[in-house]
Amino acid sequence: MMNTTQSKQAREHQLPFALQDGRYVGLVEKVEFTHGGAGNQVTTISGVRYITFWDSRTKDWKEGDIVAFNAFKGVLWHNGPNVLQASNIAKFDLANAEDHRFGGLVVNRRQFDVMVAALRLLGKAMENAQNVASGADVGGATCVELNDGDVGSIMTCEGVHRGMTLEEVDAFCDELLNGPIVDWTVKVPPPKAGGSGARAAA
């Protein structure tokens, strides 16, 4: 029987994480105020203390909120040390985190081909569901709809986000096959020191 449940890690975003536009997402844990002439603040976001500059009249977040922000290292004063800073802090809705970067996911060719085959089967099952909704007879073929309590609920992380349409699934599959997001570069580890190396063909 297919396992249609998800782990806690798959259901919940692990903070902090990066967005594809270069921003980070984290939890505001603490705000400290300094008394210098610049009036800067120190904001702790997901365990990291940042020097921050924000206007209390326009900010839309508070301690305990999830925020998106730009993070960088830079000097505050002439010849001063590089310090971690955060800017453009704004409240962030995790339900809209559709560009969550999963990092360098590494799969072998067999795993990749299984992923593509599964996406094609998913697309066919979604198409079957659309045909059934239109009154067609699909002869008992598998159907998948978003938030159907089965595979379709995995597609939305149990309602955390909107999932993907049939057209988006097909486009994603085509991108995997033809797009720039797949790197087939093979990295061969160097031979171990003292090894015999490759033998010449007889």
Tab-separated table of C-alpha atoms in Angstrom:
chain	number	residue	atom	x	y	z
A	1	MET	CA	0.000	0.000	0.000
A	2	MET	CA	1.272	3.451	-0.868
A	3	ASN	CA	2.329	5.616	2.074
A	4	THR	CA	0.485	8.908	1.640
A	5	THR	CA	1.571	10.494	4.926
A	6	GLN	CA	4.263	13.126	5.289
A	7	SER	CA	6.896	13.610	7.941
A	8	LYS	CA	6.759	16.568	10.301
A	9	GLN	CA	9.820	18.006	8.550
A	10	ALA	CA	8.040	17.833	5.188
A	11	ARG	CA	4.897	19.503	6.549
A	12	GLU	CA	6.617	22.293	8.456
A	13	HIS	CA	9.110	24.811	7.115
A	14	GLN	CA	12.449	24.597	8.909
A	15	LEU	CA	13.445	28.150	9.850
A	16	PRO	CA	15.442	29.929	8.701
A	17	PHE	CA	15.348	29.169	4.972
A	18	ALA	CA	16.253	30.991	1.776
A	19	LEU	CA	13.986	32.232	-0.994
A	20	GLN	CA	14.968	32.196	-4.637
A	21	ASP	CA	15.065	35.990	-4.737
A	22	GLY	CA	17.915	36.014	-2.207
A	23	ARG	CA	15.896	36.895	0.888
A	24	TYR	CA	15.737	34.793	4.019
A	25	VAL	CA	12.721	33.813	6.112
A	26	GLY	CA	12.904	33.522	9.887
A	27	LEU	CA	11.196	34.087	13.223
A	28	VAL	CA	11.661	37.387	15.059
A	29	GLU	CA	12.659	36.346	18.566
A	30	LYS	CA	13.873	39.569	20.167
A	31	VAL	CA	14.296	43.290	19.469
A	32	GLU	CA	16.892	45.307	21.372
A	33	PHE	CA	17.352	49.076	21.181
A	34	THR	CA	20.643	50.927	21.371
A	35	HIS	CA	21.203	54.540	22.353
A	36	GLY	CA	23.733	55.636	19.767
A	37	GLY	CA	23.390	58.582	17.447
A	38	ALA	CA	22.332	56.349	14.569
A	39	GLY	CA	19.456	54.905	16.546
A	40	ASN	CA	20.050	51.389	15.257
A	41	GLN	CA	18.402	48.279	16.640
A	42	VAL	CA	19.524	44.701	17.158
A	43	THR	CA	16.977	42.139	15.986
A	44	THR	CA	17.367	38.425	16.678
A	45	ILE	CA	15.863	36.340	13.878
A	46	SER	CA	15.881	32.546	14.233
A	47	GLY	CA	18.776	32.620	16.667
A	48	VAL	CA	20.967	35.100	14.768
A	49	ARG	CA	21.515	38.693	15.971
A	50	TYR	CA	21.419	41.304	13.199
A	51	ILE	CA	22.045	45.022	13.260
A	52	THR	CA	18.850	46.448	11.797
A	53	PHE	CA	17.431	49.796	10.769
A	54	TRP	CA	13.656	50.094	10.505
A	55	ASP	CA	10.960	52.689	10.988
A	56	SER	CA	8.492	51.882	13.763
A	57	ARG	CA	5.871	53.934	11.921
A	58	THR	CA	5.853	51.694	8.877
A	59	LYS	CA	6.995	48.241	9.995
A	60	ASP	CA	4.302	45.536	9.829
A	61	TRP	CA	5.877	42.956	12.147
A	62	LYS	CA	6.566	42.344	15.832
A	63	GLU	CA	8.308	39.821	18.043
A	64	GLY	CA	6.954	36.351	17.341
A	65	ASP	CA	6.197	37.059	13.658
A	66	ILE	CA	7.615	35.258	10.634
A	67	VAL	CA	9.452	37.733	8.410
A	68	ALA	CA	11.371	37.860	5.134
A	69	PHE	CA	14.519	39.964	5.018
A	70	ASN	CA	17.808	40.644	3.270
A	71	ALA	CA	20.932	39.622	5.195
A	72	PHE	CA	24.459	40.849	4.558
A	73	LYS	CA	27.748	41.731	6.233
A	74	GLY	CA	28.935	45.310	6.195
A	75	VAL	CA	30.635	48.028	8.231
A	76	LEU	CA	28.588	50.466	10.283
A	77	TRP	CA	31.323	53.033	10.768
A	78	HIS	CA	34.460	53.971	8.862
A	79	ASN	CA	37.163	51.325	9.352
A	80	GLY	CA	34.777	49.352	11.556
A	81	PRO	CA	34.420	45.559	11.493
A	82	ASN	CA	32.020	43.728	9.214
A	83	VAL	CA	28.853	42.917	11.128
A	84	LEU	CA	25.734	40.973	10.248
A	85	GLN	CA	22.914	43.267	9.167
A	86	ALA	CA	19.306	42.721	8.089
A	87	SER	CA	17.268	45.074	5.943
A	88	ASN	CA	13.866	45.262	4.251
A	89	ILE	CA	12.271	43.235	7.034
A	90	ALA	CA	8.619	42.478	6.263
A	91	LYS	CA	6.008	40.118	7.671
A	92	PHE	CA	5.842	36.899	5.657
A	93	ASP	CA	3.045	34.371	5.188
A	94	LEU	CA	4.448	30.839	5.096
A	95	ALA	CA	1.467	29.730	3.013
A	96	ASN	CA	2.964	31.765	0.162
A	97	ALA	CA	6.449	30.270	0.447
A	98	GLU	CA	6.214	28.644	-2.957
A	99	ASP	CA	9.841	29.361	-3.859
A	100	HIS	CA	11.335	27.604	-0.857
A	101	ARG	CA	14.825	26.622	-1.932
A	102	PHE	CA	15.557	22.975	-1.121
A	103	GLY	CA	19.270	23.367	-1.738
A	104	GLY	CA	21.452	21.082	-3.808
A	105	LEU	CA	19.245	18.005	-4.017
A	106	VAL	CA	21.407	15.236	-5.450
A	107	VAL	CA	19.833	12.214	-7.122
A	108	ASN	CA	21.209	9.520	-9.368
A	109	ARG	CA	19.860	8.783	-12.844
A	110	ARG	CA	17.550	5.992	-11.677
A	111	GLN	CA	16.027	8.249	-9.024
A	112	PHE	CA	15.611	11.065	-11.542
A	113	ASP	CA	13.834	8.804	-14.045
A	114	VAL	CA	11.498	7.564	-11.294
A	115	MET	CA	10.665	11.193	-10.449
A	116	VAL	CA	9.836	11.974	-14.083
A	117	ALA	CA	7.752	8.796	-14.445
A	118	ALA	CA	5.866	9.602	-11.225
A	119	LEU	CA	5.127	13.133	-12.450
A	120	ARG	CA	3.795	11.778	-15.749
A	121	LEU	CA	1.570	9.296	-13.881
A	122	LEU	CA	0.393	12.093	-11.579
A	123	GLY	CA	-0.460	14.262	-14.560
A	124	LYS	CA	-2.454	11.434	-16.122
A	125	ALA	CA	-4.332	10.834	-12.854
A	126	MET	CA	-5.148	14.557	-12.590
A	127	GLU	CA	-6.362	14.520	-16.190
A	128	ASN	CA	-8.571	11.509	-15.339
A	129	ALA	CA	-10.115	13.468	-12.477
A	130	GLN	CA	-10.868	16.380	-14.792
A	131	ASN	CA	-12.480	14.011	-17.310
A	132	VAL	CA	-14.637	12.427	-14.602
A	133	ALA	CA	-15.741	15.891	-13.470
A	134	SER	CA	-16.789	16.548	-17.071
A	135	GLY	CA	-18.908	13.398	-17.115
A	136	ALA	CA	-16.503	11.103	-18.944
A	137	ASP	CA	-16.002	7.443	-18.053
A	138	VAL	CA	-12.354	6.653	-17.308
A	139	GLY	CA	-13.026	3.008	-16.614
A	140	GLY	CA	-11.873	2.970	-13.000
A	141	ALA	CA	-8.501	4.584	-13.741
A	142	THR	CA	-6.720	6.345	-10.891
A	143	CYS	CA	-7.842	9.913	-10.270
A	144	VAL	CA	-6.074	12.606	-8.248
A	145	GLU	CA	-7.507	15.929	-7.143
A	146	LEU	CA	-5.955	18.553	-4.901
A	147	ASN	CA	-6.769	18.050	-1.214
A	148	ASP	CA	-8.506	14.732	-1.861
A	149	GLY	CA	-7.333	13.204	1.424
A	150	ASP	CA	-4.859	11.037	-0.451
A	151	VAL	CA	-2.081	11.854	-2.921
A	152	GLY	CA	-3.756	15.166	-3.721
A	153	SER	CA	-3.287	16.247	-0.108
A	154	ILE	CA	0.437	15.565	-0.318
A	155	MET	CA	0.495	17.937	-3.292
A	156	THR	CA	-0.664	20.810	-1.069
A	157	CYS	CA	1.249	19.708	2.061
A	158	GLU	CA	-2.174	19.120	3.637
A	159	GLY	CA	-3.443	22.586	2.752
A	160	VAL	CA	-0.322	24.609	3.562
A	161	HIS	CA	-0.111	25.918	-0.028
A	162	ARG	CA	-2.194	25.749	-3.193
A	163	GLY	CA	-0.378	22.879	-4.883
A	164	MET	CA	0.029	22.678	-8.659
A	165	THR	CA	-2.430	22.462	-11.517
A	166	LEU	CA	-2.231	19.801	-14.213
A	167	GLU	CA	-0.646	22.343	-16.536
A	168	GLU	CA	1.952	23.264	-13.912
A	169	VAL	CA	2.798	19.612	-13.262
A	170	ASP	CA	3.318	19.029	-16.986
A	171	ALA	CA	5.441	22.175	-17.290
A	172	PHE	CA	7.554	21.173	-14.287
A	173	CYS	CA	8.150	17.737	-15.761
A	174	ASP	CA	9.210	19.304	-19.068
A	175	GLU	CA	11.541	21.638	-17.192
A	176	LEU	CA	13.162	18.689	-15.463
A	177	LEU	CA	13.731	17.012	-18.809
A	178	ASN	CA	14.773	20.015	-20.869
A	179	GLY	CA	15.408	22.951	-18.570
A	180	PRO	CA	18.509	24.427	-16.949
A	181	ILE	CA	17.727	23.205	-13.426
A	182	VAL	CA	19.331	19.801	-13.979
A	183	ASP	CA	23.118	19.477	-13.985
A	184	TRP	CA	24.396	16.199	-15.380
A	185	THR	CA	28.008	17.008	-14.487
A	186	VAL	CA	29.640	13.889	-13.123
A	187	LYS	CA	32.082	14.544	-10.287
A	188	VAL	CA	34.612	11.737	-10.011
A	189	PRO	CA	36.534	11.580	-6.708
A	190	PRO	CA	40.320	11.634	-7.020
A	191	PRO	CA	42.161	8.340	-6.498
A	192	LYS	CA	43.279	7.570	-2.976
A	193	ALA	CA	46.876	8.292	-2.124
A	194	GLY	CA	49.040	5.261	-2.656
A	195	GLY	CA	46.498	3.528	-4.869
A	196	SER	CA	47.461	1.574	-7.925
A	197	GLY	CA	45.433	3.773	-10.232
A	198	ALA	CA	43.861	2.653	-13.496
A	199	ARG	CA	45.405	-0.311	-15.240
A	200	ALA	CA	46.236	-0.085	-18.887
A	201	ALA	CA	44.176	-2.236	-21.206
A	202	ALA	CA	45.867	-5.435	-22.244
